[in-house]
Amino acid sequence: MARLKVLQRRKVIFVLDYNRRMTGKPISFSDILKSFDSSMQALFDLYLSIQDSMGNKEWGELSEYYNEIFYLFPQYDQDEVQAILDRLIQIDVEDETLDYKKIWEAIKIDPNDILRFENERELFVKDIHDTFREMAIREPETVNKFFRAYLRMQRAGSFRSELSRHGLLLTATSQFELLLLQLLQRYFSGQGVIPNEDSNIDSMEKRTSDKIVKTEGRGLKVFDMLDFISKKFTLSNGYSRDVLKEIFERRNVLTHRGGRADLIYRDYNKRVKVGDRLRISQNYIKSTLEYLHTWGILLSMRMWENVDDSDQKQLGRVISEIAMQLIRKGRLDFCVNLLKCVHENIHFASHNTKDILMINYAICLDRMGNEKEKLKILDGVRQTPRQIIPGLKKFSNQEPFSNVIPMAANVLKGKKEYALELLERAVNAGEVTFLDLDHWVIFEYFAKEPSFERIREQLESKVKIV
């Protein structure tokens, strides 16, 4: 397992180092952030794919099994079969621990009718054995069909969809750990402490460990890196070290401790008891992927805005691109929470960049049907150029006012005609290009408008293919 984690790290570092060598520049915060975001979005897509394909197939097979079993008995009721499946699916979606009693209750079997052995095998009690023995004499074919169906389900084994979620947890935590290492490499290389060309994973970890742990022979741990970064670049409004600790301890329990909760894990999750068998529910892996994704992005942005003195507008462009990808994928709840956290933690020097962030925030709210909150967000977006106090212009740090900002705000408020007028002004001022029309989600609100099609054709005619 440890070797797999190292190989995963080396693969990403190879790609980033290849980019560095081709450009002759050190790995940038932009590259690190984009690589992490791409990996986490891919993991979430994989989670959805697992549930939509493998998970649905498994529940379909279980449905066939229960229908086949219930059909053998006079009290067969297809609605009850569906009710059983609904209860079992709810357990798969919500439950943090494996509780056989709850499963038996879900399929309407009294737990008192089950004998439990140390190896967790269950056995029907003598009364049920006697019932099947008598039934075998009266209806041998029925009992034969019952056990054939039962054995077929036993051979199917554990749900592969849940086992796959274990793999998602391992990969996601490894990606987060790798992100911290890359951020620290960029941080220390900027100070001249770690050479820019140092891409060897073992050397990188040793040099980083020497700087932040300062204990000879001690290995570099994920929370050594996390604590070093988060103390220098504080985060608020939702960030919790204990939440991250629970995620990594659950990974440790599943990979190193046979899946049984121990005292260490119990410190971070009071809902379980020592000895409980942990599982990865659908809700748990979804919230974990989103939590690691959110705070990995925020840690990267906090370091970027404080360490890299290059053009800060690039930081705004990256988070805007991430937001638009999420909007187009329909991950609106996650995008809203991410942008809210960015707004509360990142201090953009550019007012236009901050306004575009809020416009993307408002697009999510609009598509979610949250009109009240959307209008509240849009009220904070600048609609007119800020007045310059005479004699203080050189101290005002003003950037050019862009008509694109009020255009976006007005189309989201339903004032499409005025928004089109502002778009015309933006086009005439050279603030919008033909490529922008397909790049920013906001232009989808003008679809099928005749005047917008005319603007599109006008901009397309100016494109020169070299």
Coordinates of C-alpha atoms in Angstrom, one line a residue:
M1 CA 0.0 0.0 0.0
A2 CA 2.8 2.4 0.9
R3 CA 4.5 1.6 -2.4
L4 CA 1.2 2.4 -4.3
K5 CA 1.1 5.8 -2.6
V6 CA 4.7 6.5 -3.6
L7 CA 4.0 5.5 -7.2
Q8 CA 0.9 7.8 -7.3
R9 CA 3.0 10.7 -6.0
R10 CA 5.8 10.0 -8.5
K11 CA 3.4 9.9 -11.4
V12 CA 2.0 13.4 -10.7
I13 CA 5.5 14.8 -9.8
F14 CA 6.8 13.4 -13.1
V15 CA 4.1 15.4 -15.1
L16 CA 4.7 18.6 -13.1
D17 CA 8.5 18.2 -13.4
Y18 CA 8.2 17.6 -17.1
N19 CA 6.3 20.9 -17.5
R20 CA 8.9 22.7 -15.4
R21 CA 11.8 21.3 -17.5
M22 CA 10.0 22.3 -20.8
T23 CA 9.4 25.9 -19.6
G24 CA 12.7 26.2 -17.6
K25 CA 10.6 27.6 -14.7
P26 CA 10.0 26.2 -11.2
I27 CA 6.6 24.4 -10.6
S28 CA 4.0 27.1 -10.2
F29 CA 1.1 27.3 -7.8
S30 CA -1.1 27.4 -10.8
D31 CA 0.1 24.0 -12.0
I32 CA -0.1 22.5 -8.6
L33 CA -3.7 23.8 -8.0
K34 CA -4.9 22.8 -11.5
S35 CA -3.4 19.3 -11.1
F36 CA -5.0 18.7 -7.7
D37 CA -8.4 20.0 -8.9
S38 CA -8.3 17.8 -12.0
S39 CA -7.5 14.8 -9.9
M40 CA -10.3 15.5 -7.4
Q41 CA -12.9 16.2 -10.1
A42 CA -11.9 12.9 -11.8
L43 CA -12.3 11.0 -8.5
F44 CA -15.8 12.5 -8.0
D45 CA -16.7 11.5 -11.6
L46 CA -15.5 8.0 -10.8
Y47 CA -17.6 7.9 -7.7
L48 CA -20.7 8.8 -9.7
S49 CA -19.8 6.3 -12.4
I50 CA -19.4 3.5 -9.8
Q51 CA -22.9 4.2 -8.3
D52 CA -24.6 4.6 -11.7
S53 CA -23.2 1.5 -13.2
M54 CA -21.8 -1.0 -10.8
G55 CA -24.0 0.0 -7.8
N56 CA -27.2 0.0 -9.9
K57 CA -26.4 -3.4 -11.3
E58 CA -25.8 -4.8 -7.9
W59 CA -29.1 -3.5 -6.5
G60 CA -30.8 -4.8 -9.6
E61 CA -29.4 -8.3 -8.9
L62 CA -30.5 -8.1 -5.3
S63 CA -34.0 -7.0 -6.4
E64 CA -34.2 -10.1 -8.6
Y65 CA -33.1 -12.3 -5.7
Y66 CA -35.7 -11.0 -3.3
N67 CA -38.4 -11.2 -5.9
E68 CA -37.4 -14.8 -6.6
I69 CA -37.4 -15.7 -2.9
F70 CA -40.7 -14.0 -2.0
Y71 CA -42.4 -15.5 -5.0
L72 CA -42.0 -18.9 -3.4
F73 CA -44.2 -18.1 -0.5
P74 CA -48.0 -17.3 -0.4
Q75 CA -47.5 -14.0 1.4
Y76 CA -45.5 -12.7 -1.6
D77 CA -45.9 -8.9 -2.0
Q78 CA -43.8 -7.0 -4.6
D79 CA -44.4 -3.7 -2.7
E80 CA -42.7 -5.3 0.4
V81 CA -39.8 -6.4 -1.7
Q82 CA -39.3 -2.8 -2.9
A83 CA -39.7 -1.5 0.7
I84 CA -36.9 -3.9 1.8
L85 CA -34.6 -2.7 -1.0
D86 CA -35.3 0.9 -0.1
R87 CA -34.3 0.2 3.5
L88 CA -31.1 -1.6 2.5
I89 CA -30.2 1.2 0.1
Q90 CA -30.7 3.8 2.9
I91 CA -28.2 1.8 5.0
D92 CA -25.7 1.8 2.1
V93 CA -26.2 5.5 1.7
E94 CA -26.0 6.6 5.3
D95 CA -24.5 4.1 7.8
E96 CA -20.9 4.6 9.0
T97 CA -20.6 1.1 10.6
L98 CA -21.6 -2.4 9.6
D99 CA -24.5 -3.4 11.9
Y100 CA -25.9 -6.8 11.0
K101 CA -28.8 -6.4 13.4
K102 CA -30.0 -3.4 11.4
I103 CA -29.7 -5.3 8.2
W104 CA -31.8 -8.2 9.5
E105 CA -34.4 -5.7 10.7
A106 CA -34.4 -4.1 7.2
I107 CA -35.3 -7.4 5.6
K108 CA -37.9 -8.1 8.3
I109 CA -36.1 -10.9 10.2
D110 CA -36.2 -10.8 14.0
P111 CA -32.6 -10.7 15.2
N112 CA -33.6 -13.1 18.0
D113 CA -34.0 -15.8 15.3
I114 CA -30.3 -15.5 14.4
L115 CA -27.3 -17.1 16.1
R116 CA -24.1 -15.2 15.9
F117 CA -20.6 -16.8 15.8
E118 CA -17.2 -15.2 16.4
N119 CA -16.4 -15.3 12.7
E120 CA -19.5 -13.3 12.1
R121 CA -21.4 -16.1 10.4
E122 CA -25.1 -16.1 11.1
L123 CA -27.2 -19.3 11.4
F124 CA -31.0 -19.6 11.7
V125 CA -32.1 -21.0 15.0
K126 CA -33.5 -24.5 15.5
D127 CA -37.2 -23.4 15.0
I128 CA -36.5 -22.1 11.6
H129 CA -34.4 -25.2 10.7
D130 CA -37.4 -27.4 11.8
T131 CA -39.7 -25.3 9.6
F132 CA -37.5 -25.8 6.5
R133 CA -37.2 -29.5 7.3
E134 CA -41.0 -29.9 7.4
M135 CA -41.4 -27.7 4.3
A136 CA -38.8 -29.8 2.4
I137 CA -41.0 -32.8 2.9
R138 CA -44.2 -31.1 1.8
E139 CA -42.7 -28.8 -1.0
P140 CA -39.2 -30.1 -1.9
E141 CA -39.1 -28.1 -5.1
T142 CA -39.9 -24.8 -3.4
V143 CA -37.2 -25.3 -0.7
N144 CA -34.7 -26.4 -3.5
K145 CA -35.4 -23.1 -5.4
F146 CA -35.0 -21.1 -2.2
F147 CA -31.6 -22.5 -1.4
R148 CA -30.4 -22.2 -5.0
A149 CA -31.3 -18.5 -5.0
Y150 CA -29.7 -18.1 -1.5
L151 CA -26.4 -19.7 -2.5
R152 CA -26.3 -17.7 -5.7
M153 CA -26.4 -14.5 -3.7
Q154 CA -23.8 -15.8 -1.2
R155 CA -21.4 -16.5 -4.1
A156 CA -21.8 -12.8 -5.2
G157 CA -19.9 -11.7 -2.2
S158 CA -19.6 -8.1 -0.9
F159 CA -20.9 -5.3 -3.0
R160 CA -18.1 -4.2 -5.3
S161 CA -19.4 -0.6 -5.3
E162 CA -18.7 -0.3 -1.6
L163 CA -15.2 -1.9 -1.9
S164 CA -14.6 0.6 -4.7
R165 CA -15.4 3.5 -2.3
H166 CA -12.6 2.2 -0.1
G167 CA -10.2 2.7 -3.0
L168 CA -11.6 6.2 -3.6
L169 CA -10.9 7.1 0.0
L170 CA -7.3 5.9 -0.2
T171 CA -6.6 7.7 -3.5
A172 CA -8.3 11.0 -2.4
T173 CA -6.2 11.1 0.9
S174 CA -3.1 10.3 -1.1
Q175 CA -3.8 13.2 -3.5
F176 CA -4.3 15.6 -0.6
E177 CA -1.1 14.4 1.0
L178 CA 0.8 14.9 -2.3
L179 CA -0.7 18.4 -2.6
L180 CA 0.7 19.4 0.8
L181 CA 4.2 18.1 -0.2
Q182 CA 4.1 20.0 -3.5
L183 CA 3.0 23.2 -1.9
L184 CA 5.8 23.0 0.6
Q185 CA 8.3 22.2 -2.1
R186 CA 7.1 25.4 -3.9
Y187 CA 7.2 27.4 -0.7
F188 CA 10.7 26.3 0.3
S189 CA 12.1 26.5 -3.2
G190 CA 10.9 30.1 -3.4
Q191 CA 13.0 30.8 -0.3
G192 CA 16.0 29.0 -1.9
V193 CA 16.0 26.3 0.8
I194 CA 15.0 23.4 -1.6
P195 CA 16.4 23.4 -5.1
N196 CA 13.8 23.9 -7.9
E197 CA 15.2 20.9 -9.8
D198 CA 14.6 18.6 -6.8
S199 CA 11.9 16.3 -8.1
N200 CA 13.0 13.1 -6.4
I201 CA 10.1 12.1 -4.1
D202 CA 12.4 10.7 -1.3
S203 CA 14.8 13.7 -1.5
M204 CA 11.9 16.1 -1.5
E205 CA 10.3 14.5 1.6
K206 CA 13.6 14.5 3.4
R207 CA 14.4 18.2 2.7
T208 CA 10.9 19.2 3.7
S209 CA 11.0 17.1 6.8
D210 CA 14.3 18.7 7.8
K211 CA 12.7 22.1 7.6
I212 CA 9.4 21.6 9.4
V213 CA 9.9 18.6 11.7
K214 CA 13.5 19.1 12.6
T215 CA 13.8 15.7 14.2
E216 CA 16.5 13.4 12.8
G217 CA 15.2 10.1 11.5
R218 CA 11.5 10.9 11.9
G219 CA 9.3 10.4 8.8
L220 CA 7.3 13.2 7.4
K221 CA 3.6 12.8 8.2
V222 CA 0.6 14.4 6.6
F223 CA -0.3 16.5 9.7
D224 CA 3.2 17.7 10.1
M225 CA 2.8 19.4 6.7
L226 CA -0.8 20.4 7.2
D227 CA -0.1 22.1 10.6
F228 CA 2.9 23.9 9.2
I229 CA 0.9 25.3 6.3
S230 CA -2.3 26.1 8.2
K231 CA -0.5 28.0 11.0
K232 CA 1.3 30.2 8.5
F233 CA -1.7 30.7 6.2
T234 CA -4.8 30.5 8.4
L235 CA -8.2 29.3 7.1
S236 CA -11.7 30.0 8.6
N237 CA -15.4 29.5 8.0
G238 CA -15.6 25.7 7.8
Y239 CA -12.0 24.5 8.0
S240 CA -11.4 21.9 10.7
R241 CA -8.3 20.0 11.5
D242 CA -10.4 17.4 13.4
V243 CA -12.6 16.7 10.3
L244 CA -9.4 16.1 8.2
K245 CA -8.0 14.0 11.1
E246 CA -11.1 11.8 11.1
I247 CA -10.8 11.2 7.4
F248 CA -7.2 10.2 7.6
E249 CA -7.7 8.0 10.7
R250 CA -10.6 6.2 8.9
R251 CA -8.3 5.5 6.0
N252 CA -5.7 4.1 8.5
V253 CA -8.3 2.0 10.2
L254 CA -9.4 0.5 6.9
T255 CA -5.9 -0.1 5.5
H256 CA -3.9 -1.0 8.6
R257 CA -6.3 -2.1 11.4
G258 CA -8.7 -4.5 9.8
G259 CA -11.5 -2.0 9.6
R260 CA -12.2 -2.0 13.3
A261 CA -12.5 1.4 15.1
D262 CA -9.8 1.9 17.8
L263 CA -9.2 4.4 20.5
I264 CA -7.3 6.8 18.2
Y265 CA -10.2 6.9 15.7
R266 CA -12.7 7.2 18.6
D267 CA -11.1 10.5 19.5
Y268 CA -12.3 12.0 16.3
N269 CA -15.7 10.3 15.9
K270 CA -17.7 9.9 19.0
R271 CA -20.6 8.3 17.1
V272 CA -18.8 4.9 17.0
K273 CA -17.6 2.5 19.6
V274 CA -14.2 0.8 19.8
G275 CA -14.5 -2.4 17.9
D276 CA -17.2 -1.3 15.4
R277 CA -16.5 -2.3 11.9
L278 CA -16.3 0.9 9.8
R279 CA -17.6 1.1 6.3
I280 CA -17.6 3.8 3.6
S281 CA -21.2 4.8 2.9
Q282 CA -22.2 6.8 -0.2
N283 CA -22.8 9.9 1.8
Y284 CA -19.4 9.6 3.5
I285 CA -17.3 9.2 0.4
K286 CA -19.2 12.1 -1.3
S287 CA -18.7 14.5 1.6
T288 CA -15.1 13.4 2.1
L289 CA -14.2 14.0 -1.6
E290 CA -15.8 17.4 -1.4
Y291 CA -14.1 18.4 1.9
L292 CA -10.6 17.4 0.7
H293 CA -11.3 19.1 -2.6
T294 CA -12.5 22.3 -1.0
W295 CA -9.7 22.8 1.5
G296 CA -7.0 21.5 -0.8
I297 CA -8.0 24.4 -3.2
L298 CA -8.2 26.9 -0.3
L299 CA -4.8 25.9 1.1
S300 CA -3.3 26.3 -2.4
M301 CA -4.9 29.7 -2.9
R302 CA -3.9 31.0 0.5
M303 CA -0.2 30.0 -0.1
W304 CA -0.4 31.4 -3.7
E305 CA -1.7 34.8 -2.7
N306 CA 0.9 35.2 0.1
V307 CA 4.0 33.6 -1.5
D308 CA 3.9 34.2 -5.2
D309 CA 4.3 37.8 -6.2
S310 CA 3.4 37.2 -9.8
D311 CA 0.2 38.5 -11.4
Q312 CA -2.6 37.9 -8.9
K313 CA -5.2 38.0 -11.6
Q314 CA -4.0 34.5 -12.6
L315 CA -5.3 33.2 -9.3
G316 CA -8.7 34.6 -10.0
R317 CA -8.7 33.1 -13.5
V318 CA -7.9 29.6 -12.2
I319 CA -10.7 29.6 -9.6
S320 CA -13.1 31.0 -12.2
E321 CA -12.2 28.1 -14.6
I322 CA -12.7 25.6 -11.8
A323 CA -16.1 27.2 -11.0
M324 CA -17.3 27.0 -14.6
Q325 CA -16.3 23.4 -14.9
L326 CA -18.4 22.6 -11.8
I327 CA -21.3 24.6 -13.1
R328 CA -21.3 22.8 -16.4
K329 CA -21.1 19.4 -14.6
G330 CA -24.1 20.4 -12.5
R331 CA -22.2 20.3 -9.2
L332 CA -24.0 23.4 -8.0
D333 CA -24.1 22.7 -4.2
F334 CA -20.4 22.0 -4.1
C335 CA -19.6 25.0 -6.3
V336 CA -21.6 27.4 -4.1
N337 CA -19.9 26.1 -0.9
L338 CA -16.4 26.3 -2.6
L339 CA -16.9 29.9 -3.8
K340 CA -18.3 30.9 -0.5
C341 CA -15.2 29.6 1.2
V342 CA -13.0 31.3 -1.3
H343 CA -14.8 34.6 -0.8
E344 CA -14.4 34.4 3.0
N345 CA -10.7 33.3 2.9
I346 CA -9.0 34.9 -0.1
H347 CA -8.4 38.7 -0.4
F348 CA -8.2 39.5 -4.1
A349 CA -6.4 42.7 -5.0
S350 CA -8.5 43.0 -8.2
H351 CA -12.1 44.2 -7.7
N352 CA -13.1 42.9 -11.1
T353 CA -11.8 39.4 -10.1
K354 CA -13.8 39.5 -6.9
D355 CA -16.9 40.6 -8.8
I356 CA -16.5 37.7 -11.4
L357 CA -16.2 35.3 -8.5
M358 CA -19.5 36.6 -7.1
I359 CA -21.1 36.4 -10.6
N360 CA -20.2 32.7 -10.8
Y361 CA -21.6 32.3 -7.3
A362 CA -24.8 33.9 -8.4
I363 CA -25.0 31.6 -11.5
C364 CA -25.0 28.6 -9.2
L365 CA -27.7 30.1 -7.0
D366 CA -29.8 30.9 -10.1
R367 CA -29.6 27.4 -11.5
M368 CA -30.5 26.1 -8.0
G369 CA -33.6 28.3 -8.0
N370 CA -32.4 30.3 -4.9
E371 CA -33.7 33.7 -6.2
K372 CA -33.4 35.5 -2.8
E373 CA -29.8 34.6 -2.1
K374 CA -28.9 35.2 -5.8
L375 CA -30.2 38.8 -5.7
K376 CA -28.4 39.4 -2.3
I377 CA -25.1 38.3 -3.9
L378 CA -25.7 40.5 -7.0
D379 CA -26.4 43.6 -4.9
G380 CA -22.7 43.4 -3.8
V381 CA -21.5 43.5 -7.4
R382 CA -20.2 46.8 -8.7
Q383 CA -22.6 48.3 -11.4
T384 CA -20.9 51.6 -12.2
P385 CA -17.3 52.9 -12.3
R386 CA -16.0 54.0 -8.9
Q387 CA -15.5 57.7 -8.6
I388 CA -11.9 58.9 -8.2
I389 CA -11.2 61.5 -5.6
P390 CA -9.2 64.4 -7.3
G391 CA -5.6 64.4 -6.5
L392 CA -5.7 60.8 -5.1
K393 CA -5.8 58.8 -8.4
K394 CA -2.3 57.5 -8.1
F395 CA -3.0 56.1 -4.7
S396 CA -6.4 54.6 -5.5
N397 CA -5.0 51.4 -7.2
Q398 CA -8.0 51.5 -9.6
E399 CA -8.3 49.1 -12.5
P400 CA -10.3 49.8 -15.6
F401 CA -14.1 49.4 -15.2
S402 CA -15.5 46.6 -17.4
N403 CA -19.0 46.6 -18.8
V404 CA -18.9 42.8 -18.7
I405 CA -19.5 42.9 -14.9
P406 CA -22.8 44.8 -14.9
M407 CA -23.8 42.9 -18.1
A408 CA -23.6 39.6 -16.2
A409 CA -25.4 41.0 -13.1
N410 CA -28.3 42.4 -15.2
V411 CA -28.9 39.3 -17.2
L412 CA -29.0 37.2 -14.0
K413 CA -31.6 39.7 -12.7
G414 CA -33.7 39.1 -15.8
K415 CA -32.9 42.5 -17.4
K416 CA -31.8 40.9 -20.7
E417 CA -32.3 43.9 -23.0
Y418 CA -30.1 46.2 -20.8
A419 CA -27.6 43.4 -20.4
L420 CA -27.3 43.1 -24.3
E421 CA -26.8 46.9 -24.5
L422 CA -23.9 46.5 -22.0
L423 CA -22.5 43.6 -23.9
E424 CA -22.5 45.8 -27.0
R425 CA -20.5 48.4 -25.1
A426 CA -18.1 45.7 -23.9
V427 CA -17.5 44.4 -27.4
N428 CA -16.9 47.9 -28.8
A429 CA -14.4 48.5 -25.9
G430 CA -12.5 45.3 -26.8
E431 CA -13.4 43.7 -23.5
V432 CA -15.0 40.6 -25.1
T433 CA -13.6 38.3 -27.7
F434 CA -15.1 35.5 -29.8
L435 CA -13.5 32.9 -27.6
D436 CA -15.0 34.5 -24.4
L437 CA -18.5 33.7 -25.7
D438 CA -17.9 29.9 -25.3
H439 CA -15.6 30.2 -22.3
W440 CA -17.8 32.0 -19.7
V441 CA -21.0 30.3 -18.6
I442 CA -22.8 33.7 -18.4
F443 CA -23.1 34.0 -22.1
E444 CA -25.4 30.9 -22.2
Y445 CA -28.1 33.2 -20.8
F446 CA -28.1 35.0 -24.2
A447 CA -28.7 31.8 -26.2
K448 CA -31.1 32.2 -29.2
E449 CA -31.2 36.0 -28.8
P450 CA -31.0 37.5 -32.3
S451 CA -28.9 40.4 -31.2
F452 CA -26.5 38.1 -29.4
E453 CA -26.1 36.0 -32.6
R454 CA -25.3 39.2 -34.5
I455 CA -22.6 40.0 -31.9
R456 CA -21.2 36.5 -32.1
E457 CA -20.9 36.8 -35.9
Q458 CA -19.3 40.2 -35.6
L459 CA -16.7 38.9 -33.2
E460 CA -16.1 35.7 -35.2
S461 CA -15.4 37.8 -38.3
K462 CA -12.5 39.5 -36.4
V463 CA -10.8 36.2 -35.6
K464 CA -7.6 35.7 -37.6
I465 CA -6.3 32.2 -38.0
V466 CA -2.5 32.3 -38.4

